[in-house]
CSV table of C-alpha atoms in Angstrom, one decimal:
chain,number,residue,atom,x,y,z
A,1,MET,CA,112.1,112.1,86.9
A,2,ILE,CA,113.9,114.4,89.3
A,3,GLU,CA,110.7,115.8,90.9
A,4,GLU,CA,108.9,112.4,91.2
A,5,CYS,CA,111.7,110.1,92.3
A,6,ASP,CA,115.0,112.0,92.5
A,7,VAL,CA,116.6,110.4,89.4
A,8,HIS,CA,118.9,112.9,87.6
A,9,ASP,CA,120.2,110.9,84.6
A,10,ALA,CA,117.0,109.7,83.1
A,11,GLU,CA,116.7,109.7,79.3
A,12,MET,CA,113.3,109.8,77.6
A,13,LYS,CA,113.0,106.9,75.1
A,14,ARG,CA,109.3,107.4,74.0
A,15,MET,CA,106.3,109.5,74.8
A,16,GLY,CA,102.8,108.0,74.6
A,17,ARG,CA,99.4,109.7,73.9
A,18,GLU,CA,97.9,111.6,76.8
A,19,ILE,CA,95.3,109.7,78.9
A,20,TYR,CA,92.4,111.6,80.4
A,21,LEU,CA,90.9,110.2,83.6
A,22,ARG,CA,88.0,111.7,85.6
A,23,SER,CA,87.8,110.8,89.3
A,24,GLY,CA,86.1,112.5,92.2
A,25,GLY,CA,85.1,115.5,90.1
A,26,MET,CA,88.7,116.1,89.0
A,27,LEU,CA,90.1,115.6,85.5
A,28,TYR,CA,93.6,114.1,85.4
A,29,VAL,CA,95.8,114.3,82.3
A,30,ILE,CA,98.5,111.7,82.3
A,31,THR,CA,101.4,111.8,79.8
A,32,PRO,CA,103.0,108.3,79.6
A,33,LEU,CA,106.8,108.4,79.3
A,34,LEU,CA,109.2,105.5,78.8
A,35,MET,CA,112.5,106.6,80.5
A,36,GLU,CA,115.9,104.9,80.9
A,37,SER,CA,118.4,105.4,83.7
A,38,LYS,CA,121.6,103.8,84.8
A,39,THR,CA,120.6,104.0,88.5
A,40,ASP,CA,118.1,101.9,90.4
A,41,ARG,CA,118.1,104.2,93.4
A,42,ILE,CA,114.7,105.9,93.9
A,43,LYS,CA,113.7,108.5,96.4
A,44,LEU,CA,109.9,109.0,96.2
A,45,ASN,CA,108.4,112.5,96.7
A,46,GLU,CA,105.3,113.1,98.9
A,47,GLU,CA,102.9,112.3,96.0
A,48,ASN,CA,104.0,108.7,96.0
A,49,SER,CA,103.9,105.9,98.6
A,50,ALA,CA,105.6,102.9,97.2
A,51,TYR,CA,107.3,101.4,94.1
A,52,SER,CA,108.7,98.0,93.0
A,53,TRP,CA,110.8,96.8,90.2
A,54,VAL,CA,109.2,94.2,87.9
A,55,THR,CA,110.0,92.7,84.6
A,56,ALA,CA,107.7,93.4,81.6
A,57,ASP,CA,106.2,89.9,82.0
A,58,GLU,CA,105.6,90.4,85.8
A,59,LEU,CA,103.8,93.7,85.1
A,60,TYR,CA,100.7,91.9,83.9
A,61,ARG,CA,100.3,90.1,87.2
A,62,HIS,CA,100.2,93.4,89.2
A,63,GLU,CA,97.4,95.8,89.9
A,64,THR,CA,98.2,99.1,88.2
A,65,VAL,CA,96.6,102.5,87.6
A,66,THR,CA,94.0,102.7,84.9
A,67,LYS,CA,95.2,102.0,81.3
A,68,PHE,CA,98.9,101.6,82.5
A,69,LYS,CA,99.3,98.1,81.0
A,70,GLU,CA,97.9,99.1,77.6
A,71,THR,CA,100.0,102.2,77.5
A,72,PHE,CA,103.2,100.3,78.5
A,73,GLY,CA,102.5,97.8,75.7
A,74,MET,CA,102.3,100.7,73.2
A,75,LEU,CA,105.5,102.4,74.5
A,76,THR,CA,107.5,99.2,74.4
A,77,ALA,CA,106.2,97.8,71.0
A,78,LYS,CA,108.8,97.7,68.3
C-alpha cells in the first residue's frame, strides 16, 4: 500500500488466489488483497492514473479490471 498509494497504516484482512492475465505478449500475475486503513488520503504513484471511492453495491456499476468484481466478491464473502 505504501508503494502504490502512499498509505502507511494499511492492515491486510484477506488475500485471494492469484489471477493470471496475458495481454500484449506479457503475463501479469495479480494477487488480490483486501486491506483496511483509517485514512482516506491517497497519493497515487506513476503506475496509476485515477481512483474513486465506491460502496460495494456501487462497484458493480463501474468498469473494472478483468476479474476484479468476482475477486472482490470472494474476498468479502463471510
